[in-house]
PDB file of C-alpha atoms and ligand atoms in Angstrom:
ATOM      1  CA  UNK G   1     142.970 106.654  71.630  1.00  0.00           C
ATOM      2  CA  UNK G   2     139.644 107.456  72.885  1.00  0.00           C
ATOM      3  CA  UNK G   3     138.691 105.826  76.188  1.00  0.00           C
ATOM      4  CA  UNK G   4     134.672 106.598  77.652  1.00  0.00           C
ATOM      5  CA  UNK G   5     133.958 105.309  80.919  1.00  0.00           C
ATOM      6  CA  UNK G   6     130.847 104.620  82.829  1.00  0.00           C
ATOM      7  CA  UNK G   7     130.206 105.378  86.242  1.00  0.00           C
ATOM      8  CA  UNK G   8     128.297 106.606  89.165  1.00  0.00           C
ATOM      9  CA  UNK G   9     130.803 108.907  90.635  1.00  0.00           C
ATOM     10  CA  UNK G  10     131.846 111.217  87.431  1.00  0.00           C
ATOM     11  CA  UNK G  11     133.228 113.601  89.847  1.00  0.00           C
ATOM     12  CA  UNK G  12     135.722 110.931  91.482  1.00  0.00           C
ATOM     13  CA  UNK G  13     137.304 110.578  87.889  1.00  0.00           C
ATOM     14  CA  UNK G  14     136.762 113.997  86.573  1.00  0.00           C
ATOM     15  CA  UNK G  15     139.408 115.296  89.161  1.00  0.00           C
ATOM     16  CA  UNK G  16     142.196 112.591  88.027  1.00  0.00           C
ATOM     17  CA  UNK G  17     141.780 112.798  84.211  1.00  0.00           C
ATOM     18  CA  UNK G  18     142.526 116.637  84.690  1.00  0.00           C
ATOM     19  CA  UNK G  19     145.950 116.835  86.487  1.00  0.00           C
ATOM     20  CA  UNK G  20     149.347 116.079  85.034  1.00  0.00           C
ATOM     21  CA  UNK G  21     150.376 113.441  82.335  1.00  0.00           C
ATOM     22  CA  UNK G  22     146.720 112.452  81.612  1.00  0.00           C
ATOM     23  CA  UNK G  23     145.548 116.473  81.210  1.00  0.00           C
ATOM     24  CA  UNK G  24     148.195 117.082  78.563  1.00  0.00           C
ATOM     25  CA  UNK G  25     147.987 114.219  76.749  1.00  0.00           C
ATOM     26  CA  UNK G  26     143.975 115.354  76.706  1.00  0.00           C
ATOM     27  CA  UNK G  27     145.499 118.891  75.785  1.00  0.00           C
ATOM     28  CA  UNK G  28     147.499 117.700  73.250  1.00  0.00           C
ATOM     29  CA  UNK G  29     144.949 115.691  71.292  1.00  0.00           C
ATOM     30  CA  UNK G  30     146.732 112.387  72.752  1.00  0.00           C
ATOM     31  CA  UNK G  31     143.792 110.850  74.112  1.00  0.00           C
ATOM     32  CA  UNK G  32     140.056 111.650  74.159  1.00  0.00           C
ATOM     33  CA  UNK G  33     138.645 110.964  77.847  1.00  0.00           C
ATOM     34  CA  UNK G  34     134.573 110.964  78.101  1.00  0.00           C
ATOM     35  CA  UNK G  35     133.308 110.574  81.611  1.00  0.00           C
ATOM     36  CA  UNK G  36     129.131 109.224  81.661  1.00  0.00           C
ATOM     37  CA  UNK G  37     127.104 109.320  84.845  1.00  0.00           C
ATOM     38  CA  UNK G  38     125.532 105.788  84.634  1.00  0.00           C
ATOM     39  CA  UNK G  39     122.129 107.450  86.115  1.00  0.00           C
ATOM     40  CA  UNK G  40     121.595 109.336  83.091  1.00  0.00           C
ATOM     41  CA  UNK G  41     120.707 106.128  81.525  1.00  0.00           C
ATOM     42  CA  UNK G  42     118.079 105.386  83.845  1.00  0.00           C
ATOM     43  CA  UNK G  43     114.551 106.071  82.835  1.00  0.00           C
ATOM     44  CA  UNK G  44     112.461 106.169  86.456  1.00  0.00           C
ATOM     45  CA  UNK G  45     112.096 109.169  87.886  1.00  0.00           C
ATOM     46  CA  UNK G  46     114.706 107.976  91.061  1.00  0.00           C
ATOM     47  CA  UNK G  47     117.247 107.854  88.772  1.00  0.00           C
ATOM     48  CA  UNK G  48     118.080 103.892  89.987  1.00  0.00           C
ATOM     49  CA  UNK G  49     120.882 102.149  89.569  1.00  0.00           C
ATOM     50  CA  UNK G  50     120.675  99.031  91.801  1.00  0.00           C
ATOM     51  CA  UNK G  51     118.360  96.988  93.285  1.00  0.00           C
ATOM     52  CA  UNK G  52     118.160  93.993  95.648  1.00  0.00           C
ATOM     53  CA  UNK G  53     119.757  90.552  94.977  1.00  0.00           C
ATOM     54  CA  UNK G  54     117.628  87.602  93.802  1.00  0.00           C
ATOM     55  CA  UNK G  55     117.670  84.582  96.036  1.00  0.00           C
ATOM     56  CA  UNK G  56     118.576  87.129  98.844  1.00  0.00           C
ATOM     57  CA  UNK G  57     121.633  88.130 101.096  1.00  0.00           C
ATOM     58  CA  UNK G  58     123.137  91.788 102.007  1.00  0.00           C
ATOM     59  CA  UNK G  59     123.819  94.640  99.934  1.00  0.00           C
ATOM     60  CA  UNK G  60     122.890  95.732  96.439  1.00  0.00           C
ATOM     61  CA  UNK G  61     123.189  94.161  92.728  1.00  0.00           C
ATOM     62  CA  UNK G  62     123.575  96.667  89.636  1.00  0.00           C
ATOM     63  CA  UNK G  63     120.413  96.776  87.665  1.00  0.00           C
ATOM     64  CA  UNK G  64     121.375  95.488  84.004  1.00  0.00           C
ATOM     65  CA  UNK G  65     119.272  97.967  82.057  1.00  0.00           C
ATOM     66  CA  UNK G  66     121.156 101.409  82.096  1.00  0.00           C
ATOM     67  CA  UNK G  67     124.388  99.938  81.535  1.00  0.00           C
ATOM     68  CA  UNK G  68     123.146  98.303  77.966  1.00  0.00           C
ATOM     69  CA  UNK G  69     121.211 101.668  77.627  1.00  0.00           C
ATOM     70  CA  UNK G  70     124.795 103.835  78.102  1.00  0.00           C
ATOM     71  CA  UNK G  71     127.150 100.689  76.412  1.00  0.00           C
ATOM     72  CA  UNK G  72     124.556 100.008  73.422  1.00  0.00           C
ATOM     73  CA  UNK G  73     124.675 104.436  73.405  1.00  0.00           C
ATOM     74  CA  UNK G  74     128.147 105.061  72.879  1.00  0.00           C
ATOM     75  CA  UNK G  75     128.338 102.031  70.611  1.00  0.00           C
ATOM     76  CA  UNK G  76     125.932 103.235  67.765  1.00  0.00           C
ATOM     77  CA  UNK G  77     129.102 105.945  67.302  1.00  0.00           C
ATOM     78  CA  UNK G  78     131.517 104.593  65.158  1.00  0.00           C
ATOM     79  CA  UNK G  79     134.011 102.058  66.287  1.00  0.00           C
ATOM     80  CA  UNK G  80     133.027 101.428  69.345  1.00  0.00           C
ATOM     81  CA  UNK G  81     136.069  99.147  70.672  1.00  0.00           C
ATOM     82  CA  UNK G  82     135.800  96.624  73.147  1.00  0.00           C
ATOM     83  CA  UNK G  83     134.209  97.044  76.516  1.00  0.00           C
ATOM     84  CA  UNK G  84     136.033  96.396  79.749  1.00  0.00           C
ATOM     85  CA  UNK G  85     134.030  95.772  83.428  1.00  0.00           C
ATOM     86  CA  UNK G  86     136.296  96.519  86.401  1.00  0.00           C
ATOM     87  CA  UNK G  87     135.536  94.169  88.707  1.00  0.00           C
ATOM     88  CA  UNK G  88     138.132  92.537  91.519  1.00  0.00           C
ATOM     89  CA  UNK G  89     137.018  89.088  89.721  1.00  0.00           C
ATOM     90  CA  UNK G  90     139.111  90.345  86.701  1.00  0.00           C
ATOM     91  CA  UNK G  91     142.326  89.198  85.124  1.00  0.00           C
ATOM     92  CA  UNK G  92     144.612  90.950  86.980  1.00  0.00           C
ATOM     93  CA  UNK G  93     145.857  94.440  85.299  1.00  0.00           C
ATOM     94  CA  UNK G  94     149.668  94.114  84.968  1.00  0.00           C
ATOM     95  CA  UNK G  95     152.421  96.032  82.412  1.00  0.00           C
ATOM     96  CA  UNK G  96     151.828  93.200  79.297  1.00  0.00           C
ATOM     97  CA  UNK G  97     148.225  93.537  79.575  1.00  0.00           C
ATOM     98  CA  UNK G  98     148.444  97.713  79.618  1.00  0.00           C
ATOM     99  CA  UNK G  99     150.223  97.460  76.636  1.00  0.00           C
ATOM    100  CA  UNK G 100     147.633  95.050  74.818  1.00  0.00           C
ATOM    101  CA  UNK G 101     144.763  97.600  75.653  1.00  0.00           C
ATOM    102  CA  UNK G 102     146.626 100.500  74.913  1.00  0.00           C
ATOM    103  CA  UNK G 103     147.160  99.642  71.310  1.00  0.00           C
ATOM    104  CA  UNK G 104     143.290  99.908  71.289  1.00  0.00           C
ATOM    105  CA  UNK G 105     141.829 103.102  69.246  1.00  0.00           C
ATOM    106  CA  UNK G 106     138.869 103.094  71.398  1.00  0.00           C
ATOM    107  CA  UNK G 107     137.699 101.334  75.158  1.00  0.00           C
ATOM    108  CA  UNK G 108     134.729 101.586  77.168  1.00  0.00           C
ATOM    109  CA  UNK G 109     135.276 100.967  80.891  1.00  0.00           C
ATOM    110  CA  UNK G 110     132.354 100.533  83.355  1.00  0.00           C
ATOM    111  CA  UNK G 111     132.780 100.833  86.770  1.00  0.00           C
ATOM    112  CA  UNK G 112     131.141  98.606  88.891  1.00  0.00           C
ATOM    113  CA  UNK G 113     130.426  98.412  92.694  1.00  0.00           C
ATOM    114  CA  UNK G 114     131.608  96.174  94.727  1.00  0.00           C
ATOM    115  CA  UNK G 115     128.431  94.332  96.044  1.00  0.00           C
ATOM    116  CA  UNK G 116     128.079  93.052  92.074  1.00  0.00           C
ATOM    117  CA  UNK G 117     126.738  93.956  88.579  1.00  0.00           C
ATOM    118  CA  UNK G 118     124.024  91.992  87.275  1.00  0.00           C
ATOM    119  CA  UNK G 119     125.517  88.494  85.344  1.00  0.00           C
ATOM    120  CA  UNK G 120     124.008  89.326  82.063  1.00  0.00           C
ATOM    121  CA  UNK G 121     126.130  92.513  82.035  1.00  0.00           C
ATOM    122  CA  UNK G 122     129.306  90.333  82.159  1.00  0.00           C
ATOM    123  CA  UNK G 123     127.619  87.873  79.879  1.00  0.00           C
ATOM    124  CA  UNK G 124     126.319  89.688  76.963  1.00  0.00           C
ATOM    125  CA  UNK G 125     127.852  93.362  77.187  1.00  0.00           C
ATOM    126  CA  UNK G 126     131.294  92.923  78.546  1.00  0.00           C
ATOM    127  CA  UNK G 127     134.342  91.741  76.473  1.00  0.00           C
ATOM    128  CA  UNK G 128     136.625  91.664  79.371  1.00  0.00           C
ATOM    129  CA  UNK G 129     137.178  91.728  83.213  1.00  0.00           C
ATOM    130  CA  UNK G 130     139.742  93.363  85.187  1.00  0.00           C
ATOM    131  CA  UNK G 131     141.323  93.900  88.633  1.00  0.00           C
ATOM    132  CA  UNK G 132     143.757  95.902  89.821  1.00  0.00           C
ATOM    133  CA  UNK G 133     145.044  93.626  92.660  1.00  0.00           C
ATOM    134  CA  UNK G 134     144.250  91.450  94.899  1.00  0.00           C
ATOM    135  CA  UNK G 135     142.531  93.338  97.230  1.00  0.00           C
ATOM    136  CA  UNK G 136     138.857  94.856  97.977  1.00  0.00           C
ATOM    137  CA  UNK G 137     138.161  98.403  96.334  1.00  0.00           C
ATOM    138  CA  UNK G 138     134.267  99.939  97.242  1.00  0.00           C
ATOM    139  CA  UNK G 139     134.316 100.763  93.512  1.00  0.00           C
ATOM    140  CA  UNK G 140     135.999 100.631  89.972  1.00  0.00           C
ATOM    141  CA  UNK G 141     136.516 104.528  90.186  1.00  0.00           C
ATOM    142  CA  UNK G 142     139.848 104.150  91.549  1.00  0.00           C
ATOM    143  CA  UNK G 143     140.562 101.301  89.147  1.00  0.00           C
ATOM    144  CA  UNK G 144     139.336 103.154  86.316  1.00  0.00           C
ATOM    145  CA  UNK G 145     142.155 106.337  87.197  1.00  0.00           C
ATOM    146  CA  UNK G 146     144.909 103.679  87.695  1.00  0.00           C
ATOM    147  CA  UNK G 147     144.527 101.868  84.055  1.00  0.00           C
ATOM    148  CA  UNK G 148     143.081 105.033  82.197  1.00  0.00           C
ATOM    149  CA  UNK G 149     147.053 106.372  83.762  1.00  0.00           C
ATOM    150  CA  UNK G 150     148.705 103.389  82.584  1.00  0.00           C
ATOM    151  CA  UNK G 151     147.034 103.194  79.145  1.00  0.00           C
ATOM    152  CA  UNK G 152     147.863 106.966  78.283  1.00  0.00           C
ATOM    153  CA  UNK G 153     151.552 107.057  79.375  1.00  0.00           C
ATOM    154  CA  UNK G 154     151.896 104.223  76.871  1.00  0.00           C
ATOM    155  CA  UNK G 155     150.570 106.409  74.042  1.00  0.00           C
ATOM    156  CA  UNK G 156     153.257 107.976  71.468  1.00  0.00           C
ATOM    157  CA  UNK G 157     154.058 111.332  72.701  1.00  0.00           C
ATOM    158  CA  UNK G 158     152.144 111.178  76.099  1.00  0.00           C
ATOM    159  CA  UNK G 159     155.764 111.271  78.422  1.00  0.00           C
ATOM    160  CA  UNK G 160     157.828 114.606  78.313  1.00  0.00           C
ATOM    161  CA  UNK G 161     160.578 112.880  76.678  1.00  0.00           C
ATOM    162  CA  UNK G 162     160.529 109.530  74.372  1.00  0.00           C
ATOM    163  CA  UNK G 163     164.229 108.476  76.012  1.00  0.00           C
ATOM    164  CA  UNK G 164     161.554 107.164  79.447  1.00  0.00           C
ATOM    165  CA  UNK G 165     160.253 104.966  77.552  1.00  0.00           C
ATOM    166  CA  UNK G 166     162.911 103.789  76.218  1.00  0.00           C
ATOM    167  CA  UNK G 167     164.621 103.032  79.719  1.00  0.00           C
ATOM    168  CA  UNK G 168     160.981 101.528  80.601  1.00  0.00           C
ATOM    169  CA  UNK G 169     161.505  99.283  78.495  1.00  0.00           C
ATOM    170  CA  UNK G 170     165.032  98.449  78.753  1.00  0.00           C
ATOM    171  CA  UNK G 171     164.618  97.622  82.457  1.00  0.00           C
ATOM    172  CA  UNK G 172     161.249  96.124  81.784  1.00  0.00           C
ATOM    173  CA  UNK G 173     160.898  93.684  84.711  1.00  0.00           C
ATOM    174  CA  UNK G 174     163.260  95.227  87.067  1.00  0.00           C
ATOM    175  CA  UNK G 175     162.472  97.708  89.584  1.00  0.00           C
ATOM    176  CA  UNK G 176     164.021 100.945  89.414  1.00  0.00           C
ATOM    177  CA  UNK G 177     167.432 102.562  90.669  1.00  0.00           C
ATOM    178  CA  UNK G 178     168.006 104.793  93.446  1.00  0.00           C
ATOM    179  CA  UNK G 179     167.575 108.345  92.407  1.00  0.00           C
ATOM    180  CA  UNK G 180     169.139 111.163  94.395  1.00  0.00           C
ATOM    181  CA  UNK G 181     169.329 114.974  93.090  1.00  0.00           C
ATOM    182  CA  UNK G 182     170.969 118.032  94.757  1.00  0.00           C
ATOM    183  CA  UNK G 183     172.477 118.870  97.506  1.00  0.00           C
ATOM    184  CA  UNK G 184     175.341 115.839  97.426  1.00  0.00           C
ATOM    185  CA  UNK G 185     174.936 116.135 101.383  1.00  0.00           C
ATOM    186  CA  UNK G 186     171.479 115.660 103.425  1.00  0.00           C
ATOM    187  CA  UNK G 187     171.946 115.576 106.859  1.00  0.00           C
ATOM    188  CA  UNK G 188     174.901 113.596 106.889  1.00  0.00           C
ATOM    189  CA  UNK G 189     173.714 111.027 104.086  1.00  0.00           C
ATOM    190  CA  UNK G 190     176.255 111.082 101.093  1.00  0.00           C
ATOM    191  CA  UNK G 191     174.985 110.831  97.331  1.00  0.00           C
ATOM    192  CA  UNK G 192     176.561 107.782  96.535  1.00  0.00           C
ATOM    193  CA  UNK G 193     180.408 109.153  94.712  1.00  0.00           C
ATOM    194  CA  UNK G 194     180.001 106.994  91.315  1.00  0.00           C
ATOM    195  CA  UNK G 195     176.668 109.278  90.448  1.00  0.00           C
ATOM    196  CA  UNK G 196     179.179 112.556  90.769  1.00  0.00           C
ATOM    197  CA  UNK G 197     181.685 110.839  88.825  1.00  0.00           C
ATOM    198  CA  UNK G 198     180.770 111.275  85.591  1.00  0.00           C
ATOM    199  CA  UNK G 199     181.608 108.482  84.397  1.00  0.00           C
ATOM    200  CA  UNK G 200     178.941 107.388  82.352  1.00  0.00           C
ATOM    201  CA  UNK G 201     179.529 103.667  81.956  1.00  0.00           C
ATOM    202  CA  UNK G 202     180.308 103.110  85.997  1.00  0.00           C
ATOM    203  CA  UNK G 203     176.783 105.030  86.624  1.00  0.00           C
ATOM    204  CA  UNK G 204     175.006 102.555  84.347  1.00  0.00           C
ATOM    205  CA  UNK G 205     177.021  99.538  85.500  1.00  0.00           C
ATOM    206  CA  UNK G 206     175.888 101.083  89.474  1.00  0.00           C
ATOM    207  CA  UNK G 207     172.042 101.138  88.204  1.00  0.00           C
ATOM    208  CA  UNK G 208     172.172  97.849  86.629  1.00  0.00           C
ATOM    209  CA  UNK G 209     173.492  96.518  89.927  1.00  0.00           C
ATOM    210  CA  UNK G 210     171.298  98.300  92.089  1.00  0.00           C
ATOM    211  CA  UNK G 211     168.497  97.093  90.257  1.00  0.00           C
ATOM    212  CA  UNK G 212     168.756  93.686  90.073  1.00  0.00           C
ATOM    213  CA  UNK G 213     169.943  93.804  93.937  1.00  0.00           C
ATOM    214  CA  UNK G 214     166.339  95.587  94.800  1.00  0.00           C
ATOM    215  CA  UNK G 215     164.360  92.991  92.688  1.00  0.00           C
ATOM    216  CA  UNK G 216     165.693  89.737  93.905  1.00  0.00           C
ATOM    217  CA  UNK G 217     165.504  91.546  97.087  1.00  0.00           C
ATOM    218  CA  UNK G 218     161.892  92.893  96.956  1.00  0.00           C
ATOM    219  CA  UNK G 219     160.986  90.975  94.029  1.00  0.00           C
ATOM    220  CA  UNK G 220     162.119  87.649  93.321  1.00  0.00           C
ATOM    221  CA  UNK G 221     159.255  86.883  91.241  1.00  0.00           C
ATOM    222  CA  UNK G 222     160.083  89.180  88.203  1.00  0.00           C
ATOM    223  CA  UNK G 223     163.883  87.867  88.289  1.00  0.00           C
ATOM    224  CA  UNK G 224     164.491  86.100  84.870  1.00  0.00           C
ATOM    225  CA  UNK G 225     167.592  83.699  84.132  1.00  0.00           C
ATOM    226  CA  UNK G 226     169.396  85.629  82.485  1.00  0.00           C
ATOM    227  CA  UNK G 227     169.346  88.656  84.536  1.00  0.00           C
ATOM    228  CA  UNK G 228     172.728  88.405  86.311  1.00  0.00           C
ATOM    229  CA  UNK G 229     175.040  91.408  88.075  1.00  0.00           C
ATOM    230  CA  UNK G 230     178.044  89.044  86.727  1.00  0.00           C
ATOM    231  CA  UNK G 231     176.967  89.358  83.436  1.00  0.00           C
ATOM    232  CA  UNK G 232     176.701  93.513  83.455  1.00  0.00           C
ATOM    233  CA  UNK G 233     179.608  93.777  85.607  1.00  0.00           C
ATOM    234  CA  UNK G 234     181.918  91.971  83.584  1.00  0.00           C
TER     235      UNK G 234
HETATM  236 CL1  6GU F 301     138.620  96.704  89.457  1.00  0.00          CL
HETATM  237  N1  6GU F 301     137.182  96.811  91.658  1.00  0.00           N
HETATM  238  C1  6GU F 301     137.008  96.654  92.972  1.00  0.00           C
HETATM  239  N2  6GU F 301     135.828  96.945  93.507  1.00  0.00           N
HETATM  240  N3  6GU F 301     137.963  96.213  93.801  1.00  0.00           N
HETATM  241  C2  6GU F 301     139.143  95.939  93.242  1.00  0.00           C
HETATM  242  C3  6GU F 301     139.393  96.090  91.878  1.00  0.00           C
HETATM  243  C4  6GU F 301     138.361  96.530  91.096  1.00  0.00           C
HETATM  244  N4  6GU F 301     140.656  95.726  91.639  1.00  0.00           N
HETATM  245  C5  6GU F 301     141.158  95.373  92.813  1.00  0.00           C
HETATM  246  N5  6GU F 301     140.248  95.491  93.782  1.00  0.00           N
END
């Protein structure tokens, strides 16, 4: 997959594309990640990438022309894909919807400000609009890290070992187990005795358990029917 994204902060994405999963799936030929600096799209000599709102009222507006110029750029390569504005207006980025764009060969992601992109951008250049959550980011840079991360684990080959996704998508819609590692002891709190065990099928059943406990707990929401302790336990 090859993702290119637009922005005016390179350097706020250039740090998170180069660490961890994302860097050796780069490495390993997994994805392709190109980072633009919207402002080398601009043509005056101030390099501008905003200006003031018509009709009035406070901050800035993003000026349409430079993102067309670096969209209407990358998209006289060959497939260009479809093109994605982060914006806190957007459909809301959840695991189906990671999944959908990840099966993508190519994306363009611009990241917009919060004070607003010019309408015709959203009109006439962008094919879809997402959020991250429902609160108020200054910027789509952070967006941007958070579904570039999400897209990339999702690729064949991008996680250490293929049995993670596997469980991801066993337990898809359940929040996770505890998880405890050495020493058995910590101050007094005990590693819970079915993990020492060994026996495999009461660690499983113990997950299961603990899992559904945390989500209707936490998470009611996600709890489906047919998601019931009785039913694993018995
Ligand atoms: Cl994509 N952008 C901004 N500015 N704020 C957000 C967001 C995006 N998603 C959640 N909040």
């Amino acid at each position: 997959m090859r993702i290119d994204v637009i922005t005016i902060f390179p350097p706020l994405l250039a740090g998170a594309f180069d660490h961890s999963i994302i860097k050796r799936a780069r490495d390993r030929g997994i994805v392709e990640l190109h980072v633009h600096d919207l402002r080398d799209f601009t043509d005056d000599r101030h390099r501008t990438v905003d200006d003031y709102p018509y009709g009035g009222g406070a901050g800035m507006v993003m000026k349409p022309e430079p993102w067309f110029r670096a969209v209407e750029t990358l998209r006289s390569q060959d497939n260009p894909g479809r093109t994605v504005l982060l914006t806190p207006q957007g459909q809301r980025l959840d695991q189906a919807l990671a999944r959908r764009l990840a099966r993508e060969d190519r994306l363009i992601i611009l990241c917009g400000r919060y004070e607003g992109v010019d309408e015709r951008v959203r009109e006439h250049l962008v094919d879809e609009e997402i959020s991250i959550g429902d609160y108020v980011l200054s910027g789509g840079e952070p967006a941007a890290v958070v579904l570039v991360d999400a897209l990339v684990r999702l690729q064949p080959g991008a996680l250490g070992s293929p049995q993670s996704t596997v469980e991801e998508s066993f337990s898809a819609g359940l929040l996770e187990y505890p998880q405890y590692t050495r020493p058995p002891e910590f101050r007094g709190w005990r590693v819970p005795d079915v993990l020492l065990s060994g026996d495999h099928g009461a660690v499983e059943r113990w997950r299961r358990e603990r899992q559904i406990e945390r989500t209707r707990a936490r998470r009611p929401d996600l709890l489906s029917e047919d998601d019931d302790v009785s039913e694993t336990t018995t």
